[in-house]
Short mmCIF file of N, CA and C in Angstrom, two decimals:
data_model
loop_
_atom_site.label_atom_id
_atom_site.label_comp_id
_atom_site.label_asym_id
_atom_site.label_seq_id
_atom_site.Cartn_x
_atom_site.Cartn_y
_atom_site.Cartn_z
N UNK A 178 -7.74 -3.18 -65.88
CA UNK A 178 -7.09 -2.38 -64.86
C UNK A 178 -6.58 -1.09 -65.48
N UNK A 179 -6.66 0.27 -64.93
CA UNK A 179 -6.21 1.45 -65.40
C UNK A 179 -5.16 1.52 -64.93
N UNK A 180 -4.48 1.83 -66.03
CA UNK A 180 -2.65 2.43 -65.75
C UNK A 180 -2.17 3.59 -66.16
N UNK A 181 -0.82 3.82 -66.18
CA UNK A 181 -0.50 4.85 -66.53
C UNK A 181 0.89 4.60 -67.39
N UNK A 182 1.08 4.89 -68.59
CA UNK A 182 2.58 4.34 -69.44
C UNK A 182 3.09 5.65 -69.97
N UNK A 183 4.58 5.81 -69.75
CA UNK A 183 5.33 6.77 -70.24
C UNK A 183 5.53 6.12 -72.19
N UNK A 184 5.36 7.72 -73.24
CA UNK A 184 5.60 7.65 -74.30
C UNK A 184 5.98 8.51 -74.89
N UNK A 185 7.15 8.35 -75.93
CA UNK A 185 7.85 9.68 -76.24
C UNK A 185 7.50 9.29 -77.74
N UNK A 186 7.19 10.14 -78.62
CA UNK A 186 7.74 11.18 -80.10
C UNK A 186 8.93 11.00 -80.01
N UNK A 187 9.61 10.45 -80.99
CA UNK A 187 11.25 10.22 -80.95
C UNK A 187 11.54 11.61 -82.27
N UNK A 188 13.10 12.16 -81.98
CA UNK A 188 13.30 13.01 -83.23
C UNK A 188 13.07 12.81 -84.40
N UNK A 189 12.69 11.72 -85.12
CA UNK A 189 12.86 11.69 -86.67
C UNK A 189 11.04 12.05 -86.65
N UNK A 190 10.35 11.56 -85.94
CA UNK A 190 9.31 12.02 -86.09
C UNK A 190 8.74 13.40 -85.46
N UNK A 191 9.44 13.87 -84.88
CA UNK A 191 9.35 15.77 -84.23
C UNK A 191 9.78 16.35 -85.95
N UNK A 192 11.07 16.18 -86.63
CA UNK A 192 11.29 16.50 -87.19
C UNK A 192 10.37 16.80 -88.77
N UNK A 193 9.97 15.49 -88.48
CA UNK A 193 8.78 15.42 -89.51
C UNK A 193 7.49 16.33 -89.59
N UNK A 194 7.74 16.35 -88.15
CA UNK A 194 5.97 17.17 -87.92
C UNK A 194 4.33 16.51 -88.15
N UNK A 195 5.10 15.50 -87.43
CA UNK A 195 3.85 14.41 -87.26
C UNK A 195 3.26 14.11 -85.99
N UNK A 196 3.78 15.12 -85.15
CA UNK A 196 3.69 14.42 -83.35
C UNK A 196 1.94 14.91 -83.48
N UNK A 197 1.17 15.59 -84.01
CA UNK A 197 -0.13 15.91 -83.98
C UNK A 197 -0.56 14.40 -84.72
N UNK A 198 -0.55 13.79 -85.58
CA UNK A 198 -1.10 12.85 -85.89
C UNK A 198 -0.92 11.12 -84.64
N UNK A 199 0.42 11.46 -84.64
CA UNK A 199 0.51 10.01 -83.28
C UNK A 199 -0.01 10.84 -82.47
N UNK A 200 -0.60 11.13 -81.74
CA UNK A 200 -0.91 12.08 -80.79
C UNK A 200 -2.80 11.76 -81.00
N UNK A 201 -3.46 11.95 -82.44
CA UNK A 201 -4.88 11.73 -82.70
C UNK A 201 -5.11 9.98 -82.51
N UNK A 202 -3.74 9.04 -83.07
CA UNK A 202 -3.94 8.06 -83.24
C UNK A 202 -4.34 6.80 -81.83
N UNK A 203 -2.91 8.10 -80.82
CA UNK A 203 -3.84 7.59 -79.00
C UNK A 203 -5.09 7.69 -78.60
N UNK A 204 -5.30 9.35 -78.60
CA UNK A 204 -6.66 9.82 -78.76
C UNK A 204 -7.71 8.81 -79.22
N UNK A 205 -7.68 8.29 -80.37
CA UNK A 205 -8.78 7.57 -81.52
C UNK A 205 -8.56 5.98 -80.28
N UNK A 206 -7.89 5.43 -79.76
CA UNK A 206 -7.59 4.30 -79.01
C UNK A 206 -8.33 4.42 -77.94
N UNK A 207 -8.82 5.69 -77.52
CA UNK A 207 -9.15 5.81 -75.94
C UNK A 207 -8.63 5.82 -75.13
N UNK A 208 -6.94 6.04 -75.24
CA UNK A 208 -5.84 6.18 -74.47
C UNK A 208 -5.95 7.47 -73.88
N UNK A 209 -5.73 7.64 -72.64
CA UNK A 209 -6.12 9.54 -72.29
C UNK A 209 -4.44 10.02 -72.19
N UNK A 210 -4.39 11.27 -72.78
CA UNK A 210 -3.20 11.38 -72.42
C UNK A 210 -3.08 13.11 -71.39
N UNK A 211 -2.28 12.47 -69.97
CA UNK A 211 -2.71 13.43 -69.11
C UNK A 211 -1.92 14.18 -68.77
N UNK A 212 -0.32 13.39 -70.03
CA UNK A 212 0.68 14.51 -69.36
C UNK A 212 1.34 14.48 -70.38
N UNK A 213 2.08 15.57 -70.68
CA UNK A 213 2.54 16.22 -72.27
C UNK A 213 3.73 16.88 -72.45
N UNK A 214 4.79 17.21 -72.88
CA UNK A 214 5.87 18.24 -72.81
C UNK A 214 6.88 17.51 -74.12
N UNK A 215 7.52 18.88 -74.85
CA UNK A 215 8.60 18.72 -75.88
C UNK A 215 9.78 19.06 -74.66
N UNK A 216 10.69 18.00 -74.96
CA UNK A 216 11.82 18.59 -74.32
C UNK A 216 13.01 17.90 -75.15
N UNK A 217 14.36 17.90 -75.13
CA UNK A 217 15.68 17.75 -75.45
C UNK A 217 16.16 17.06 -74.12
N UNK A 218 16.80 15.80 -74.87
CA UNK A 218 17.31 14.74 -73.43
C UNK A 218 19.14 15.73 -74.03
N UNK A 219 19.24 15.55 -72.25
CA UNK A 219 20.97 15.91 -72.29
C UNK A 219 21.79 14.58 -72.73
N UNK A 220 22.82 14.65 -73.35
CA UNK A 220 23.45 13.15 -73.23
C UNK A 220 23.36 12.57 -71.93
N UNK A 221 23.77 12.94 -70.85
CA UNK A 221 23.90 12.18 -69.31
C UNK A 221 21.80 11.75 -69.04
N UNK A 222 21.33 12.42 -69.06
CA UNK A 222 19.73 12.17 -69.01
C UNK A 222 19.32 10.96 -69.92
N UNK A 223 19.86 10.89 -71.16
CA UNK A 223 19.38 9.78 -72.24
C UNK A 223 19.53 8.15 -71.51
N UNK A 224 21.15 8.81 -71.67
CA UNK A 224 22.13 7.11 -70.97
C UNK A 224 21.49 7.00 -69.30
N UNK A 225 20.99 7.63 -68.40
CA UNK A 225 20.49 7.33 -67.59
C UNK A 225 18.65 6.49 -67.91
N UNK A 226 18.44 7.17 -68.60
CA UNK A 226 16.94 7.07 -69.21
C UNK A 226 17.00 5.17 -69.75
N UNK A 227 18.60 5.36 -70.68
CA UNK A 227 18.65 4.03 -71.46
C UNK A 227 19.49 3.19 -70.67
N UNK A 228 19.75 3.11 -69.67
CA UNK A 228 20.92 2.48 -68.87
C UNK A 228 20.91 0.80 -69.05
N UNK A 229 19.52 0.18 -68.86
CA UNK A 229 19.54 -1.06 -69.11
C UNK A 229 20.41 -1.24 -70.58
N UNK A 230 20.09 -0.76 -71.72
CA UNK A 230 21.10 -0.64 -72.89
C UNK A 230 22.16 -0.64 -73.02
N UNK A 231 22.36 -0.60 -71.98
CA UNK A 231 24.50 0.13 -72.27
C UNK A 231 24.90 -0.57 -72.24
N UNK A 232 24.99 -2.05 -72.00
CA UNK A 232 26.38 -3.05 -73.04
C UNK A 232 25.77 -3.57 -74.15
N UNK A 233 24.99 -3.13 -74.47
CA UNK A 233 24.21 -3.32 -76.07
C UNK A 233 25.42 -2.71 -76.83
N UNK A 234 25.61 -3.82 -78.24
CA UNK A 234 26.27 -2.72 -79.10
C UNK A 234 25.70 -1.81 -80.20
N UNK A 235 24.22 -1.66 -79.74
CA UNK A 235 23.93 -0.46 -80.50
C UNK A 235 23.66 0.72 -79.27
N UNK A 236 23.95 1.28 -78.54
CA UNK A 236 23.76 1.73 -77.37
C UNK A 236 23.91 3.55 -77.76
N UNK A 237 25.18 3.38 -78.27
CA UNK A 237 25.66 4.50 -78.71
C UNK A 237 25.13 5.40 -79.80
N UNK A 238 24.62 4.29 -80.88
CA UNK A 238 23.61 4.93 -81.63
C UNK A 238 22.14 5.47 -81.12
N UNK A 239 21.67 4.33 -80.18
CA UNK A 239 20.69 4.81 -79.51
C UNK A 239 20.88 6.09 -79.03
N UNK A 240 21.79 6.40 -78.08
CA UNK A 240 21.56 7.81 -77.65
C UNK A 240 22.18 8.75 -78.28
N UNK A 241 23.17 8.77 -79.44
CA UNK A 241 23.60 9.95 -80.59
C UNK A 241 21.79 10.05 -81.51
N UNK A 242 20.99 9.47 -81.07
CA UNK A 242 19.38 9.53 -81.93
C UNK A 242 19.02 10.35 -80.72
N UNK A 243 18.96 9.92 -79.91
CA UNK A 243 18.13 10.31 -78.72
C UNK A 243 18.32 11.91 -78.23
N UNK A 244 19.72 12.22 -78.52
CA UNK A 244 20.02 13.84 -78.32
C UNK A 244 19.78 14.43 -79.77
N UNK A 245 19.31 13.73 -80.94
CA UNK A 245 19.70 14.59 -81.95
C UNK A 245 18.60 15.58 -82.13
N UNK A 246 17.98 15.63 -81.40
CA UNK A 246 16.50 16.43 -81.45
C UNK A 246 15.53 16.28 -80.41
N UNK A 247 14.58 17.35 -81.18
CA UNK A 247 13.37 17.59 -79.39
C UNK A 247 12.78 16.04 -79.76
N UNK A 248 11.84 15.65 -78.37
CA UNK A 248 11.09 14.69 -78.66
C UNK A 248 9.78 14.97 -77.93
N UNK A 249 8.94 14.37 -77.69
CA UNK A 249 7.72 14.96 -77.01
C UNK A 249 7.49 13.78 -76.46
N UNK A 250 7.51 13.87 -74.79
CA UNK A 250 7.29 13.27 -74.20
C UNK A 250 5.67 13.07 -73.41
N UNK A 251 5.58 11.76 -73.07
CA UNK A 251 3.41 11.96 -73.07
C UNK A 251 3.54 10.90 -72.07
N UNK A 252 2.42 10.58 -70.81
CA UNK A 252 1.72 10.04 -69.99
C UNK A 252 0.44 9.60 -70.42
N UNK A 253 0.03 8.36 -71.04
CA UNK A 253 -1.17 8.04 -71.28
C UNK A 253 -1.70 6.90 -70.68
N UNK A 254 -3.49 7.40 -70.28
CA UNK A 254 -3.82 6.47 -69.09
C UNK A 254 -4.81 5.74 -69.54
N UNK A 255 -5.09 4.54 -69.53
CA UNK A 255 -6.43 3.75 -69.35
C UNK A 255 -6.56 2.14 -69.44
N UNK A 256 -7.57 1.82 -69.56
CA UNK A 256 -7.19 0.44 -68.90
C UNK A 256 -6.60 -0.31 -70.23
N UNK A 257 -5.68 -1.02 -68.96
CA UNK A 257 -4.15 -2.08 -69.59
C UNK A 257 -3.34 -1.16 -70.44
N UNK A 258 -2.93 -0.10 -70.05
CA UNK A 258 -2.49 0.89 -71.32
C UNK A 258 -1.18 0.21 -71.77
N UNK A 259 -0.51 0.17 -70.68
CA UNK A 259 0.85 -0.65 -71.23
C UNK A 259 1.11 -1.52 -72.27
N UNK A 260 -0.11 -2.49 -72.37
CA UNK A 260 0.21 -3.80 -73.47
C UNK A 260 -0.87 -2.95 -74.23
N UNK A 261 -1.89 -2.29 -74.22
CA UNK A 261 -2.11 -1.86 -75.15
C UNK A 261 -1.39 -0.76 -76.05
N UNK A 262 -1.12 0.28 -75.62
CA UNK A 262 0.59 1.13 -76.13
C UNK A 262 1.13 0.44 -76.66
N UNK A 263 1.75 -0.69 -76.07
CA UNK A 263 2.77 -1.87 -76.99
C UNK A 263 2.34 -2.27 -77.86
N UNK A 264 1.06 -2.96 -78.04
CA UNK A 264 0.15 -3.28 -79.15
C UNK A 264 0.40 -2.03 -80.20
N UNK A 265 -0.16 -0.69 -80.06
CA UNK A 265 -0.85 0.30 -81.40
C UNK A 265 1.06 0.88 -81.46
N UNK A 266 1.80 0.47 -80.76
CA UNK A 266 3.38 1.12 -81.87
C UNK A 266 3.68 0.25 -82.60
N UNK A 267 3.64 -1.26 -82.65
CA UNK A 267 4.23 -2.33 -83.28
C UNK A 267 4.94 -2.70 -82.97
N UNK A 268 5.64 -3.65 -83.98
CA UNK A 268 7.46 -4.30 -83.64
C UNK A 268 8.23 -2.95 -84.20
N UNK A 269 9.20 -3.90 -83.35
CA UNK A 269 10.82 -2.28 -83.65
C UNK A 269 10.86 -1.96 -85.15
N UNK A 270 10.63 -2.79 -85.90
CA UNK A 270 11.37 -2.88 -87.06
C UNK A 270 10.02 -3.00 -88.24
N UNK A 271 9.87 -1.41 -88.76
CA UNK A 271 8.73 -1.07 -89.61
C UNK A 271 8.22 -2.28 -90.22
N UNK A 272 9.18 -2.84 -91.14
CA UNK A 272 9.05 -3.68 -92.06
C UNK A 272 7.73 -5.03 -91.49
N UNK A 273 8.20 -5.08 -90.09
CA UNK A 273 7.49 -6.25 -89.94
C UNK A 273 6.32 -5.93 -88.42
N UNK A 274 6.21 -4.65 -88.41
CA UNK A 274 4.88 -3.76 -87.68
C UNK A 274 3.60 -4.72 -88.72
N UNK A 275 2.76 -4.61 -87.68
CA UNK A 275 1.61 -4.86 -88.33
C UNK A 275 0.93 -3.71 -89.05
N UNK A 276 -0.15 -3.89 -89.73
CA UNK A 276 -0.41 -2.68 -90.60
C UNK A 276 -1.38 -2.13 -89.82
N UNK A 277 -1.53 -0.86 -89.50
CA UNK A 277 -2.47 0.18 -88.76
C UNK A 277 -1.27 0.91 -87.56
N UNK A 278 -0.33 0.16 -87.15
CA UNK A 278 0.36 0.13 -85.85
C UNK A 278 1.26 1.58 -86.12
N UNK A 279 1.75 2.23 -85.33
CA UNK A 279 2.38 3.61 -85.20
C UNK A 279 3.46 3.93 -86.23
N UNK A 280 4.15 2.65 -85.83
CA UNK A 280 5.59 2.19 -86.32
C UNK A 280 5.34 1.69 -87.91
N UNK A 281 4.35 0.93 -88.24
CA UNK A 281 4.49 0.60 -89.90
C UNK A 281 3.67 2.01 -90.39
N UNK A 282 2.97 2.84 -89.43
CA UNK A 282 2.41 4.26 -89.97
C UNK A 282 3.42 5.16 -90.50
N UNK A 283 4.20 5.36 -89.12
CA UNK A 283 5.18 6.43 -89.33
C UNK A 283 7.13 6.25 -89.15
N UNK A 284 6.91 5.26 -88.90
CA UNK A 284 8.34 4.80 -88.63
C UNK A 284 9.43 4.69 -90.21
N UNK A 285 10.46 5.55 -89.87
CA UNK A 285 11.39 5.49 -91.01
C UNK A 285 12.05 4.05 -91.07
N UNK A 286 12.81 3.79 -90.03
CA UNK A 286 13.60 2.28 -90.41
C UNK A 286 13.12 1.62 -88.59
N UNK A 287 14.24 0.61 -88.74
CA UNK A 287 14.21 -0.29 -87.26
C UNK A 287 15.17 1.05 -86.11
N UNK A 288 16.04 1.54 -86.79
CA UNK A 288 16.50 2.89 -85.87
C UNK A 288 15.42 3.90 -85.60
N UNK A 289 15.33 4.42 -86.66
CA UNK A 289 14.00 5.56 -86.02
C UNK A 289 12.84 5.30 -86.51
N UNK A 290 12.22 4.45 -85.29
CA UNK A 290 11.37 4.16 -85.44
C UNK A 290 9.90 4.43 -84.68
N UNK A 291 10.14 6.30 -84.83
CA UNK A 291 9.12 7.21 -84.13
C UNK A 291 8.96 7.17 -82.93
N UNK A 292 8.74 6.04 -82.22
CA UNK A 292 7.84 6.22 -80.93
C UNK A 292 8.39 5.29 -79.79
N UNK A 293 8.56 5.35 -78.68
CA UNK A 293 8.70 4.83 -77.35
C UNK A 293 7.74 4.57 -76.19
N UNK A 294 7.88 2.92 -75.82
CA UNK A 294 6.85 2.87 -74.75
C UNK A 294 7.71 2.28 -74.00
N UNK A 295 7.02 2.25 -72.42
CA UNK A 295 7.46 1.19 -71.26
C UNK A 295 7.19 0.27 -71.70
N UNK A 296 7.92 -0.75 -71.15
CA UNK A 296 7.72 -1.98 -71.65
C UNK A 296 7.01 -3.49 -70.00
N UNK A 297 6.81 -2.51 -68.96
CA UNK A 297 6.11 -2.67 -68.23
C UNK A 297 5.87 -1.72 -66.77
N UNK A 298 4.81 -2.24 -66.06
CA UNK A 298 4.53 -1.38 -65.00
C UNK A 298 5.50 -0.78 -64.07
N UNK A 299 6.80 -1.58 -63.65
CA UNK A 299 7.77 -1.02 -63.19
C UNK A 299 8.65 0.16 -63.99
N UNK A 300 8.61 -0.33 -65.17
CA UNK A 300 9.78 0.21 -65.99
C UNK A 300 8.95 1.66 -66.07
N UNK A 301 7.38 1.79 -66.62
CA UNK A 301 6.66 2.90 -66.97
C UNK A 301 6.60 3.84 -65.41
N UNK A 302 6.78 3.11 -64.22
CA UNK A 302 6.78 4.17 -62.93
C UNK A 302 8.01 4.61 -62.97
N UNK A 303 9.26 3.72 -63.10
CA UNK A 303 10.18 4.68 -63.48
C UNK A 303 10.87 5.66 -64.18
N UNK A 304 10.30 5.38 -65.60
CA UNK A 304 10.52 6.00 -67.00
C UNK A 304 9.39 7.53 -66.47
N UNK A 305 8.26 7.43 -65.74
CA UNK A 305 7.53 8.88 -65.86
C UNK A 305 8.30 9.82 -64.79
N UNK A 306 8.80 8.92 -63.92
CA UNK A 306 9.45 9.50 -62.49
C UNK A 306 10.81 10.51 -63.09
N UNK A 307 11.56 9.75 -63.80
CA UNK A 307 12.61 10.21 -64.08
C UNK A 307 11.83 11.32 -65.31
N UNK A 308 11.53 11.53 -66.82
CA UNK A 308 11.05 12.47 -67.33
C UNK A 308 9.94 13.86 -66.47
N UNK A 309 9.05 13.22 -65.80
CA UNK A 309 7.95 14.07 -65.47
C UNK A 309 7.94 14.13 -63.52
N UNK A 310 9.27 14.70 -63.44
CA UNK A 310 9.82 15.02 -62.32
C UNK A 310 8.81 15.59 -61.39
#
């Protein structure tokens, strides 16, 4: 089935100057990506963005990461993209990403850990709705 999944470039990897390589590594998947933009989340935009999060007690760190820089936000489409997206970033936490996956590629720690997907079809119609207004 063809879908459509919201995915962001998180700051530690804008900063790096790697968003051209995750960017070839969709590409190389057959993932199409049909919608594109660098932007800066406001604090109020993040915590709306992360709202399910907020009685997490890492919440706060999440979004002091999330404003600390541009991120590049992307729409990529094709079939099952969702679990496949989920598949090519890995687990949260580099260390234990499988090897080839986004996250044991480019991911600094279990905090910044480059890249963001929906984590399903509802969540990805809302996550593009709210970014790609």
């Amino acid at each position: 089935m063809k879908e459509k999944t919201l995915g962001f470039i998180k700051p530690d990897a804008v900063k790096r100057n790697i968003v051209g390589e995750i960017l070839a590594v969709l590409e190389s998947e057959r993932l199409d990506i049909i919608e594109l933009k660098m932007m800066r989340f406001e604090r109020r935009e993040a915590e709306a963005f992360y709202i399910e999060h907020a009685s997490q007690p890492f919440f706060e760190d999440l979004i002091a990461f999330m404003i600390s820089g541009k991120i590049v936000a992307f729409v990529i489409e094709g079939e099952n993209a969702i679990v496949r997206y989920k598949e090519l970033m890995g687990a949260t936490d580099p260390r234990e990403a499988l090897e080839g996956t986004l996250r044991k590629l480019f991911a600094l720690s279990e905090d910044e850990n480059s890249v963001h997907g929906s984590d399903s079809i509802s969540a990805a119609n809302r996550e593009i709705a709210q970014i790609f207004r």
